[in-house]
Short mmCIF file of C-alpha atoms in Angstrom, two decimals:
data_model
loop_
_atom_site.label_atom_id
_atom_site.label_comp_id
_atom_site.label_asym_id
_atom_site.label_seq_id
_atom_site.Cartn_x
_atom_site.Cartn_y
_atom_site.Cartn_z
CA UNK A 1 2.19 81.17 -58.37
CA UNK A 2 2.46 81.30 -54.60
CA UNK A 3 -0.65 80.00 -52.81
CA UNK A 4 -0.60 81.04 -49.16
CA UNK A 5 -1.12 78.04 -46.91
CA UNK A 6 -2.33 80.28 -44.07
CA UNK A 7 -4.98 81.97 -46.19
CA UNK A 8 -6.33 78.82 -47.84
CA UNK A 9 -9.25 76.77 -46.61
CA UNK A 10 -8.69 73.17 -45.52
CA UNK A 11 -10.07 71.84 -48.82
CA UNK A 12 -7.96 74.21 -50.90
CA UNK A 13 -4.85 73.17 -49.00
CA UNK A 14 -5.55 69.50 -49.66
CA UNK A 15 -6.34 70.11 -53.34
CA UNK A 16 -3.11 72.02 -53.93
CA UNK A 17 -0.93 69.85 -51.74
CA UNK A 18 -1.77 66.54 -53.43
CA UNK A 19 -1.32 65.59 -57.07
CA UNK A 20 -3.95 67.34 -59.18
CA UNK A 21 -7.39 65.68 -59.12
CA UNK A 22 -6.11 62.82 -56.98
CA UNK A 23 -8.03 63.58 -53.79
CA UNK A 24 -11.00 61.42 -52.85
CA UNK A 25 -12.75 62.65 -49.75
CA UNK A 26 -14.10 60.14 -47.23
CA UNK A 27 -17.35 61.01 -45.42
CA UNK A 28 -17.49 64.34 -47.22
CA UNK A 29 -20.10 67.04 -46.66
CA UNK A 30 -22.71 65.23 -48.78
CA UNK A 31 -22.81 62.50 -46.14
CA UNK A 32 -23.94 65.10 -43.61
CA UNK A 33 -22.04 63.57 -40.69
CA UNK A 34 -22.48 66.36 -38.16
CA UNK A 35 -21.79 66.72 -34.48
CA UNK A 36 -24.80 65.48 -32.50
CA UNK A 37 -23.88 67.78 -29.64
CA UNK A 38 -23.69 71.26 -31.16
CA UNK A 39 -27.35 71.37 -32.17
CA UNK A 40 -28.37 70.66 -28.58
CA UNK A 41 -26.51 73.80 -27.55
CA UNK A 42 -28.02 75.84 -30.35
CA UNK A 43 -24.66 76.15 -32.12
CA UNK A 44 -24.44 75.81 -35.92
CA UNK A 45 -22.81 72.59 -37.11
CA UNK A 46 -20.78 71.81 -40.19
CA UNK A 47 -21.34 68.94 -42.62
CA UNK A 48 -17.76 67.81 -42.20
CA UNK A 49 -17.44 68.70 -38.48
CA UNK A 50 -14.44 70.84 -39.29
CA UNK A 51 -12.11 68.23 -40.73
CA UNK A 52 -11.56 66.94 -44.25
CA UNK A 53 -10.24 63.37 -44.54
CA UNK A 54 -9.50 61.23 -47.54
CA UNK A 55 -6.99 59.55 -49.80
CA UNK A 56 -4.97 60.71 -52.77
CA UNK A 57 -1.51 60.65 -54.21
CA UNK A 58 1.54 62.76 -53.58
CA UNK A 59 4.27 62.57 -56.23
CA UNK A 60 2.44 59.47 -57.44
CA UNK A 61 2.53 57.71 -54.07
CA UNK A 62 -0.64 56.84 -52.16
CA UNK A 63 -1.25 58.86 -49.02
CA UNK A 64 -4.03 59.38 -46.51
CA UNK A 65 -4.64 62.97 -45.57
CA UNK A 66 -6.60 65.05 -43.06
CA UNK A 67 -7.00 68.81 -42.91
CA UNK A 68 -8.60 70.70 -40.05
CA UNK A 69 -10.67 73.75 -40.93
CA UNK A 70 -9.71 76.58 -38.60
CA UNK A 71 -12.69 78.65 -39.72
CA UNK A 72 -15.07 76.17 -38.06
CA UNK A 73 -14.82 76.44 -34.28
CA UNK A 74 -11.10 77.07 -34.49
CA UNK A 75 -10.51 73.52 -35.69
CA UNK A 76 -11.62 72.24 -32.28
CA UNK A 77 -11.73 68.47 -31.81
CA UNK A 78 -15.17 67.10 -31.02
CA UNK A 79 -16.57 63.56 -31.12
CA UNK A 80 -17.08 63.27 -34.89
CA UNK A 81 -14.03 65.35 -35.82
CA UNK A 82 -11.84 63.15 -33.62
CA UNK A 83 -13.44 59.94 -34.87
CA UNK A 84 -12.67 60.88 -38.48
CA UNK A 85 -9.00 61.27 -37.54
CA UNK A 86 -9.02 57.99 -35.61
CA UNK A 87 -10.63 56.24 -38.59
CA UNK A 88 -8.00 57.62 -40.94
CA UNK A 89 -5.15 56.23 -38.84
CA UNK A 90 -6.91 52.87 -38.51
CA UNK A 91 -7.41 52.81 -42.27
CA UNK A 92 -3.68 53.38 -42.67
CA UNK A 93 -3.05 50.01 -41.00
CA UNK A 94 -4.90 48.39 -43.89
CA UNK A 95 -4.00 50.67 -46.82
CA UNK A 96 -0.31 51.00 -45.88
CA UNK A 97 0.07 54.44 -47.50
CA UNK A 98 3.43 56.13 -48.00
CA UNK A 99 2.34 58.51 -45.27
CA UNK A 100 -0.56 59.85 -43.26
CA UNK A 101 -0.43 63.62 -43.63
CA UNK A 102 -2.27 65.88 -41.18
CA UNK A 103 -2.71 69.57 -41.93
CA UNK A 104 -3.21 70.53 -38.31
CA UNK A 105 -5.00 73.72 -37.39
CA UNK A 106 -6.78 73.53 -34.07
CA UNK A 107 -7.21 75.20 -30.71
CA UNK A 108 -7.45 71.70 -29.23
CA UNK A 109 -10.47 70.19 -27.53
CA UNK A 110 -13.80 71.71 -28.62
CA UNK A 111 -15.27 73.00 -25.38
CA UNK A 112 -18.89 72.47 -26.44
CA UNK A 113 -18.24 68.74 -26.33
CA UNK A 114 -15.28 68.86 -24.00
CA UNK A 115 -15.43 65.34 -22.58
CA UNK A 116 -15.85 63.69 -25.97
CA UNK A 117 -13.09 65.89 -27.38
CA UNK A 118 -10.64 65.11 -24.58
CA UNK A 119 -11.15 61.38 -24.97
CA UNK A 120 -11.01 61.69 -28.77
CA UNK A 121 -7.63 63.43 -28.58
CA UNK A 122 -6.20 60.49 -26.66
CA UNK A 123 -7.82 58.05 -29.10
CA UNK A 124 -6.23 59.89 -32.03
CA UNK A 125 -2.91 59.73 -30.24
CA UNK A 126 -3.15 55.97 -29.74
CA UNK A 127 -4.32 55.36 -33.32
CA UNK A 128 -1.50 57.57 -34.65
CA UNK A 129 1.09 55.67 -32.63
CA UNK A 130 -0.38 52.36 -33.83
CA UNK A 131 0.19 53.51 -37.41
CA UNK A 132 3.72 54.63 -36.60
CA UNK A 133 4.47 51.28 -34.97
CA UNK A 134 3.57 49.63 -38.29
CA UNK A 135 6.22 51.76 -39.98
CA UNK A 136 3.79 54.19 -41.57
CA UNK A 137 5.19 57.73 -41.65
CA UNK A 138 3.00 60.37 -40.00
CA UNK A 139 3.63 63.94 -41.14
CA UNK A 140 2.19 67.08 -39.50
CA UNK A 141 1.98 70.26 -41.54
CA UNK A 142 1.32 73.37 -39.44
CA UNK A 143 0.77 76.74 -41.06
CA UNK A 144 -2.77 77.89 -40.35
CA UNK A 145 -3.72 81.16 -38.69
CA UNK A 146 -5.24 79.42 -35.67
CA UNK A 147 -2.06 77.51 -34.89
CA UNK A 148 -1.91 74.07 -33.31
CA UNK A 149 -2.66 74.14 -29.61
CA UNK A 150 -3.84 72.06 -26.68
CA UNK A 151 -4.57 68.43 -27.40
CA UNK A 152 -3.69 68.93 -31.05
CA UNK A 153 -0.27 70.25 -29.99
CA UNK A 154 0.23 66.96 -28.15
CA UNK A 155 -0.91 64.91 -31.14
CA UNK A 156 1.41 66.86 -33.43
CA UNK A 157 4.44 65.94 -31.34
CA UNK A 158 3.54 62.24 -31.56
CA UNK A 159 4.12 62.31 -35.32
CA UNK A 160 7.32 61.27 -37.09
CA UNK A 161 7.78 64.68 -38.66
CA UNK A 162 6.56 68.22 -38.03
CA UNK A 163 6.78 70.81 -40.81
CA UNK A 164 5.89 74.42 -40.05
CA UNK A 165 5.86 77.81 -41.67
CA UNK A 166 6.83 80.98 -39.86
CA UNK A 167 3.10 81.76 -39.69
CA UNK A 168 2.35 78.46 -37.97
CA UNK A 169 2.24 78.28 -34.21
CA UNK A 170 2.69 75.18 -32.07
CA UNK A 171 2.18 75.15 -28.32
CA UNK A 172 0.09 73.74 -25.49
CA UNK A 173 -1.81 76.54 -23.72
CA UNK A 174 -2.80 79.65 -25.63
CA UNK A 175 -1.36 82.98 -24.46
CA UNK A 176 -4.82 84.22 -23.43
CA UNK A 177 -5.28 81.24 -21.11
CA UNK A 178 -1.93 81.82 -19.44
CA UNK A 179 -2.53 85.55 -19.16
CA UNK A 180 -5.94 85.04 -17.55
CA UNK A 181 -4.42 82.55 -15.13
CA UNK A 182 -1.23 84.36 -14.11
CA UNK A 183 -1.58 87.91 -15.33
CA UNK A 184 -0.30 90.05 -18.13
CA UNK A 185 3.20 90.18 -16.55
CA UNK A 186 3.45 86.41 -17.03
CA UNK A 187 2.39 86.39 -20.69
CA UNK A 188 1.01 89.40 -22.54
CA UNK A 189 -1.31 87.83 -25.11
CA UNK A 190 -1.58 91.11 -27.02
CA UNK A 191 2.19 91.39 -27.50
CA UNK A 192 2.23 89.80 -30.95
CA UNK A 193 6.01 89.70 -31.23
CA UNK A 194 6.25 87.90 -27.89
CA UNK A 195 3.57 85.38 -28.84
CA UNK A 196 5.20 84.81 -32.23
CA UNK A 197 8.69 84.21 -30.86
CA UNK A 198 7.35 81.89 -28.15
CA UNK A 199 5.06 79.75 -30.30
CA UNK A 200 5.94 80.49 -33.93
CA UNK A 201 7.58 78.28 -36.51
CA UNK A 202 11.03 79.83 -36.28
CA UNK A 203 11.38 79.25 -32.53
CA UNK A 204 9.99 75.73 -32.85
CA UNK A 205 12.48 75.06 -35.64
CA UNK A 206 15.45 76.44 -33.74
CA UNK A 207 14.79 74.43 -30.57
CA UNK A 208 13.78 71.27 -32.43
CA UNK A 209 10.01 71.05 -31.98
CA UNK A 210 9.66 71.17 -35.73
CA UNK A 211 11.93 69.38 -38.17
CA UNK A 212 11.51 71.55 -41.22
CA UNK A 213 10.66 75.20 -41.73
CA UNK A 214 9.12 76.30 -45.02
CA UNK A 215 7.67 79.46 -46.52
CA UNK A 216 3.93 80.13 -46.26
CA UNK A 217 3.29 78.50 -49.62
CA UNK A 218 1.31 75.32 -50.24
CA UNK A 219 3.92 74.29 -52.83
CA UNK A 220 6.66 74.53 -50.19
CA UNK A 221 4.66 72.31 -47.81
CA UNK A 222 4.09 69.89 -50.69
CA UNK A 223 7.77 69.70 -51.46
CA UNK A 224 8.62 69.08 -47.81
CA UNK A 225 5.97 66.36 -47.49
CA UNK A 226 7.21 64.61 -50.65
CA UNK A 227 10.68 64.47 -49.15
CA UNK A 228 9.31 62.77 -46.04
CA UNK A 229 7.19 60.07 -47.71
CA UNK A 230 8.02 56.65 -46.38
CA UNK A 231 10.42 58.15 -43.82
CA UNK A 232 9.31 56.36 -40.68
CA UNK A 233 11.04 57.21 -37.40
CA UNK A 234 11.32 54.13 -35.17
CA UNK A 235 9.30 54.03 -31.98
CA UNK A 236 11.61 51.84 -29.92
CA UNK A 237 13.47 52.09 -26.61
CA UNK A 238 16.65 53.45 -28.19
CA UNK A 239 14.73 56.16 -30.04
CA UNK A 240 12.79 57.17 -26.93
CA UNK A 241 15.98 57.23 -24.85
CA UNK A 242 17.58 59.49 -27.46
CA UNK A 243 14.54 61.78 -27.44
CA UNK A 244 14.66 61.80 -23.66
CA UNK A 245 18.32 62.83 -23.70
CA UNK A 246 17.57 65.69 -26.11
CA UNK A 247 14.71 67.00 -24.00
CA UNK A 248 16.84 66.72 -20.85
CA UNK A 249 19.64 68.62 -22.57
CA UNK A 250 17.21 71.31 -23.72
CA UNK A 251 15.99 71.83 -20.18
CA UNK A 252 19.54 71.99 -18.86
CA UNK A 253 20.67 74.50 -21.47
CA UNK A 254 17.64 76.73 -21.73
CA UNK A 255 15.71 76.15 -18.53
CA UNK A 256 16.91 79.46 -17.14
CA UNK A 257 15.78 81.52 -20.14
CA UNK A 258 12.79 83.78 -19.85
CA UNK A 259 12.52 84.79 -23.50
CA UNK A 260 13.09 83.17 -26.87
CA UNK A 261 15.75 85.79 -27.64
CA UNK A 262 17.81 84.42 -24.72
CA UNK A 263 17.31 80.86 -25.98
CA UNK A 264 18.47 81.78 -29.46
CA UNK A 265 21.49 83.69 -28.17
CA UNK A 266 22.52 80.75 -25.99
CA UNK A 267 22.03 78.42 -28.93
CA UNK A 268 24.59 80.38 -30.91
CA UNK A 269 22.38 82.59 -33.06
CA UNK A 270 24.63 85.60 -33.76
CA UNK A 271 21.90 88.23 -34.05
CA UNK A 272 18.69 87.08 -32.33
CA UNK A 273 16.89 90.33 -33.06
CA UNK A 274 17.26 89.71 -36.79
CA UNK A 275 15.61 86.27 -36.75
CA UNK A 276 12.22 87.86 -37.38
CA UNK A 277 13.44 89.21 -40.71
CA UNK A 278 14.87 85.96 -42.06
CA UNK A 279 13.20 83.88 -44.75
CA UNK A 280 13.02 80.12 -44.38
CA UNK A 281 16.22 79.64 -46.39
CA UNK A 282 18.05 82.03 -44.06
CA UNK A 283 16.76 80.03 -41.10
CA UNK A 284 18.14 76.82 -42.57
CA UNK A 285 21.59 78.42 -42.69
CA UNK A 286 21.14 79.70 -39.15
CA UNK A 287 20.12 76.29 -37.85
CA UNK A 288 23.26 74.75 -39.33
CA UNK A 289 25.29 77.35 -37.45
CA UNK A 290 23.75 76.76 -34.05
CA UNK A 291 25.62 74.48 -31.73
CA UNK A 292 24.41 70.95 -32.20
CA UNK A 293 20.92 69.60 -32.06
CA UNK A 294 18.89 71.41 -29.44
CA UNK A 295 16.38 68.57 -29.19
CA UNK B 1 -8.13 60.00 -0.97
CA UNK B 2 -4.53 61.00 -0.21
CA UNK B 3 -1.80 59.03 -1.88
CA UNK B 4 -0.54 57.30 1.25
CA UNK B 5 -3.97 55.90 2.02
CA UNK B 6 -4.45 55.00 -1.62
CA UNK B 7 -1.20 53.02 -1.72
CA UNK B 8 -2.18 51.17 1.46
CA UNK B 9 -5.52 50.27 -0.09
CA UNK B 10 -4.09 49.20 -3.46
CA UNK B 11 -0.95 47.31 -2.54
CA UNK B 12 0.47 44.77 -0.12
CA UNK B 13 2.23 46.23 2.97
CA UNK B 14 5.75 47.64 2.61
CA UNK B 15 5.44 49.21 -0.81
CA UNK B 16 8.46 51.14 -2.13
CA UNK B 17 6.74 54.15 -3.62
CA UNK B 18 8.17 57.52 -2.73
CA UNK B 19 6.98 61.07 -3.21
CA UNK B 20 9.54 63.53 -4.60
CA UNK B 21 8.02 66.94 -5.05
CA UNK B 22 4.78 66.14 -6.87
CA UNK B 23 6.09 62.90 -8.39
CA UNK B 24 5.12 59.47 -7.12
CA UNK B 25 7.35 56.63 -8.25
CA UNK B 26 8.57 53.24 -7.16
CA UNK B 27 7.29 49.71 -6.95
CA UNK B 28 4.84 47.71 -4.92
CA UNK B 29 3.19 44.29 -4.76
CA UNK B 30 -0.37 43.45 -5.65
CA UNK B 31 -1.20 40.09 -4.17
CA UNK B 32 2.50 39.23 -4.36
CA UNK B 33 2.99 40.44 -7.94
CA UNK B 34 5.38 43.36 -8.36
CA UNK B 35 4.14 46.41 -10.24
CA UNK B 36 5.68 49.79 -11.01
CA UNK B 37 3.97 52.96 -9.85
CA UNK B 38 4.28 56.30 -11.63
CA UNK B 39 2.07 59.23 -10.79
CA UNK B 40 1.56 62.68 -9.40
CA UNK B 41 0.04 64.20 -6.30
CA UNK B 42 -0.83 67.60 -4.76
CA UNK B 43 -3.02 68.34 -7.82
CA UNK B 44 0.26 68.67 -9.68
CA UNK B 45 0.61 71.16 -12.48
CA UNK B 46 2.41 69.26 -15.23
CA UNK B 47 5.37 71.39 -16.22
CA UNK B 48 8.34 70.37 -18.35
CA UNK B 49 10.28 68.96 -15.39
CA UNK B 50 7.43 66.82 -14.10
CA UNK B 51 6.55 65.49 -17.54
CA UNK B 52 10.20 64.58 -18.08
CA UNK B 53 10.51 62.98 -14.63
CA UNK B 54 7.47 60.78 -15.30
CA UNK B 55 8.87 59.81 -18.70
CA UNK B 56 12.18 58.91 -17.05
CA UNK B 57 10.37 56.70 -14.55
CA UNK B 58 8.46 54.91 -17.32
CA UNK B 59 11.60 54.43 -19.43
CA UNK B 60 13.44 53.02 -16.41
CA UNK B 61 10.74 50.39 -15.94
CA UNK B 62 10.87 49.40 -19.63
CA UNK B 63 14.67 49.19 -19.51
CA UNK B 64 15.11 47.41 -16.18
CA UNK B 65 11.94 45.45 -15.50
CA UNK B 66 10.60 43.75 -18.63
CA UNK B 67 6.82 43.31 -18.67
CA UNK B 68 6.34 44.70 -15.17
CA UNK B 69 2.85 46.26 -15.08
CA UNK B 70 2.73 50.03 -14.66
CA UNK B 71 0.09 51.74 -12.53
CA UNK B 72 -0.40 55.42 -13.36
CA UNK B 73 -1.84 57.34 -10.40
CA UNK B 74 -3.45 60.54 -11.58
CA UNK B 75 -3.86 63.75 -9.61
CA UNK B 76 -3.27 66.78 -11.77
CA UNK B 77 -4.66 70.25 -12.33
CA UNK B 78 -3.49 70.01 -15.95
CA UNK B 79 -0.50 71.40 -17.77
CA UNK B 80 1.38 74.20 -15.99
CA UNK B 81 0.14 77.53 -17.31
CA UNK B 82 3.43 79.39 -17.54
CA UNK B 83 5.20 81.23 -20.32
CA UNK B 84 8.45 79.40 -19.58
CA UNK B 85 6.87 75.99 -20.12
CA UNK B 86 5.51 77.12 -23.48
CA UNK B 87 8.87 78.58 -24.44
CA UNK B 88 10.55 75.25 -23.72
CA UNK B 89 7.91 73.27 -25.62
CA UNK B 90 5.72 71.74 -22.90
CA UNK B 91 3.62 69.97 -25.54
CA UNK B 92 6.77 68.17 -26.69
CA UNK B 93 7.60 67.07 -23.13
CA UNK B 94 4.05 65.87 -22.49
CA UNK B 95 3.83 64.08 -25.84
CA UNK B 96 7.15 62.42 -25.02
CA UNK B 97 5.61 61.10 -21.80
CA UNK B 98 2.68 59.76 -23.79
CA UNK B 99 5.01 58.09 -26.30
CA UNK B 100 7.01 56.49 -23.47
CA UNK B 101 3.81 54.99 -22.07
CA UNK B 102 2.94 53.75 -25.55
CA UNK B 103 6.41 52.23 -25.79
CA UNK B 104 5.82 50.41 -22.50
CA UNK B 105 2.57 48.97 -23.85
CA UNK B 106 4.39 47.76 -26.97
CA UNK B 107 6.95 46.09 -24.72
CA UNK B 108 4.13 44.13 -23.09
CA UNK B 109 3.79 46.13 -19.92
CA UNK B 110 0.16 46.31 -18.85
CA UNK B 111 -0.62 49.96 -18.16
CA UNK B 112 -3.50 50.82 -15.82
CA UNK B 113 -4.53 54.39 -15.03
CA UNK B 114 -6.36 55.40 -11.86
CA UNK B 115 -7.71 58.90 -11.24
CA UNK B 116 -7.66 58.99 -7.45
CA UNK B 117 -8.14 62.71 -6.96
CA UNK B 118 -8.25 65.19 -9.81
CA UNK B 119 -7.71 64.92 -13.57
CA UNK B 120 -7.96 68.09 -15.57
CA UNK B 121 -7.71 68.63 -19.29
CA UNK B 122 -4.26 68.36 -20.88
CA UNK B 123 -2.58 66.81 -17.85
CA UNK B 124 -4.85 63.79 -18.19
CA UNK B 125 -4.29 63.13 -21.92
CA UNK B 126 -0.72 61.89 -21.66
CA UNK B 127 -1.20 60.05 -18.38
CA UNK B 128 -4.37 58.10 -17.49
CA UNK B 129 -5.99 58.51 -20.89
CA UNK B 130 -3.12 56.77 -22.67
CA UNK B 131 -3.18 53.74 -20.37
CA UNK B 132 -4.60 50.42 -21.61
CA UNK B 133 -7.60 51.29 -19.48
CA UNK B 134 -8.26 54.07 -17.02
CA UNK B 135 -10.35 53.83 -13.87
CA UNK B 136 -11.39 56.38 -11.27
CA UNK B 137 -12.47 56.59 -7.65
CA UNK B 138 -16.08 57.81 -7.30
CA UNK B 139 -14.98 60.90 -5.36
CA UNK B 140 -12.42 61.89 -8.01
CA UNK B 141 -12.96 64.92 -10.20
CA UNK B 142 -12.45 64.86 -13.96
CA UNK B 143 -13.09 67.88 -16.09
CA UNK B 144 -11.92 70.02 -18.94
CA UNK B 145 -13.48 73.22 -17.63
CA UNK B 146 -16.03 74.26 -15.01
CA UNK B 147 -19.40 75.34 -16.34
CA UNK B 148 -19.10 79.08 -15.49
CA UNK B 149 -15.82 79.33 -17.43
CA UNK B 150 -17.25 77.20 -20.22
CA UNK B 151 -20.27 79.52 -20.43
CA UNK B 152 -17.96 82.52 -20.79
CA UNK B 153 -15.81 80.94 -23.49
CA UNK B 154 -18.63 79.39 -25.52
CA UNK B 155 -21.00 82.34 -24.90
CA UNK B 156 -23.75 79.92 -23.99
CA UNK B 157 -25.89 80.83 -21.02
CA UNK B 158 -24.71 79.08 -17.86
CA UNK B 159 -28.26 78.26 -16.78
CA UNK B 160 -28.79 76.48 -20.06
CA UNK B 161 -25.47 74.61 -19.77
CA UNK B 162 -26.32 73.56 -16.24
CA UNK B 163 -29.76 72.32 -17.26
CA UNK B 164 -28.37 70.37 -20.22
CA UNK B 165 -25.60 68.87 -18.12
CA UNK B 166 -28.21 66.99 -16.06
CA UNK B 167 -29.01 64.72 -18.96
CA UNK B 168 -26.02 65.05 -21.31
CA UNK B 169 -22.60 63.74 -20.33
CA UNK B 170 -20.70 65.35 -23.21
CA UNK B 171 -19.40 68.59 -21.72
CA UNK B 172 -19.99 68.80 -17.98
CA UNK B 173 -17.41 67.86 -15.31
CA UNK B 174 -17.81 64.58 -13.46
CA UNK B 175 -16.43 61.07 -13.31
CA UNK B 176 -19.82 59.53 -14.16
CA UNK B 177 -19.84 61.51 -17.39
CA UNK B 178 -16.45 60.12 -18.33
CA UNK B 179 -17.72 56.61 -17.63
CA UNK B 180 -20.70 57.23 -19.92
CA UNK B 181 -18.37 58.52 -22.66
CA UNK B 182 -16.13 55.45 -22.35
CA UNK B 183 -13.06 57.41 -21.21
CA UNK B 184 -13.19 55.76 -17.79
CA UNK B 185 -13.67 52.00 -17.88
CA UNK B 186 -15.25 51.81 -14.41
CA UNK B 187 -15.36 53.40 -10.97
CA UNK B 188 -13.66 51.53 -8.18
CA UNK B 189 -15.62 51.18 -4.96
CA UNK B 190 -14.83 48.97 -1.98
CA UNK B 191 -11.83 46.63 -2.19
CA UNK B 192 -9.40 48.56 -4.39
CA UNK B 193 -6.76 45.84 -4.52
CA UNK B 194 -9.31 43.32 -5.80
CA UNK B 195 -10.32 45.71 -8.54
CA UNK B 196 -6.74 46.43 -9.50
CA UNK B 197 -6.15 42.68 -9.79
CA UNK B 198 -9.19 42.35 -12.04
CA UNK B 199 -8.03 45.29 -14.16
CA UNK B 200 -4.58 43.75 -14.59
CA UNK B 201 -6.16 40.46 -15.64
CA UNK B 202 -8.73 42.05 -17.96
CA UNK B 203 -6.85 44.82 -19.62
CA UNK B 204 -6.70 44.78 -23.39
CA UNK B 205 -4.06 46.53 -25.45
CA UNK B 206 -6.78 47.52 -27.91
CA UNK B 207 -8.39 50.92 -27.44
CA UNK B 208 -11.96 49.99 -26.51
CA UNK B 209 -13.21 53.35 -25.36
CA UNK B 210 -15.28 54.19 -28.43
CA UNK B 211 -17.09 50.83 -28.09
CA UNK B 212 -17.71 51.53 -24.39
CA UNK B 213 -18.95 55.04 -25.18
CA UNK B 214 -21.43 53.67 -27.72
CA UNK B 215 -22.62 50.84 -25.48
CA UNK B 216 -23.18 53.26 -22.60
CA UNK B 217 -24.91 55.82 -24.77
CA UNK B 218 -22.53 58.72 -24.07
CA UNK B 219 -20.72 58.73 -27.41
CA UNK B 220 -23.00 57.19 -29.96
CA UNK B 221 -21.08 58.21 -33.08
CA UNK B 222 -17.35 57.87 -32.38
CA UNK B 223 -17.07 54.16 -33.14
CA UNK B 224 -19.34 54.11 -36.19
CA UNK B 225 -17.75 57.19 -37.75
CA UNK B 226 -14.23 55.80 -37.32
CA UNK B 227 -15.37 52.48 -38.78
CA UNK B 228 -16.99 54.18 -41.77
CA UNK B 229 -13.74 56.01 -42.52
CA UNK B 230 -11.89 52.69 -42.47
CA UNK B 231 -14.41 50.94 -44.72
CA UNK B 232 -15.32 53.73 -47.15
#
């Protein structure tokens, strides 16, 4: 039976993604580790501060896992939320799991504790890269309705692998922020098709911001994650030079485009207008047709 | 402080740092020791080109000048808020910059950040905040969002936010708040070159910000929560 990733809660995603009954939550709700800052502002807190972390197995292999709950403050990163993620990556240095898997769903820094959140995002980034440097694979799964934005969009791109569904969105600034800064002509946040083709999984897959595109099904994310266990991408000068060359090439090829449809056309997609109708399997075929790696 | 005056205060005479657009890059001497300089000016908006140019500068130092310390000079209004940057994957470009700085650290380059003018939100994460340690000038401005905008977005009364910000460093703009939270190691007053020398001598490659935040009372939980996750 298909279980929609987008429509599931963070806990349900974790439960269905991992091997049955294998998940052990760390600092779960019974520990009542809440944000010390929200109460001061008269804002309700959550007993997990919007992120579930723990250990379990995936296809029998030990993994550490985190899942952000988009229903609580849009998955925003505050002091405790960020510290749980940092702790998980530090734990990975000791446990040496087959992967650290992050089910990212976040608008980025939680504004109510903005300074703590901003610093926490950079701490997560450093802890994540420490884990990667030890050869531990870090896998981002993005398919929640709130997308993965701001600081979390930066963290996601520090991982070894990014897996998205068509429903998932990955970007830096939200369309509303850009619209309020430069006007509706710059970015119409209510134009859902425009927002989707600028931030959505298919565009990210075609230009190379995500490595795998799957259907909106927890089982599909599980299968993708299993395939990536133990697959560490080196973090050395040669790898960073190669990444740099890809990003330079992307800018050269697509820097003049003003819409994703233009990017896709230039990339060799025969019928850009039909991309919206394709299933993930159709996108895999399409990607193999496009000219080379787009970075 | 403008970047020319800053460079004169930080480095020995005859530095070789140039300004190209909003990018600062080059090399200079601190008490006779050569360091690399990478940074931005004019309250730069970090778009894809500028993120890539900074990454290129960092990679060039790693490739050509083993172990040369890198000084990141921060003056940014944050990521560029344009549709085109989002289309091209600005978060990927900025994360790449962050990863290049991390690479430099792993290749034994000391990396020191200095906010000399303005450091706003996302533009700060993959520059100063990913250094070994980040410092700021007292007159610098660090913020995620001004209080009126924050009041609108969070739907919390601005008067209440303003009152709370007097005693709580967690959300309000200000370099002192970032010191209290541990994100800024210290403010530099007086002899800047002397303080840069101390920073180069002191800097640790361990992330010590959560300890600093706890010791200074601004972030009391970050360190203990992370530690509990490790030990649970």
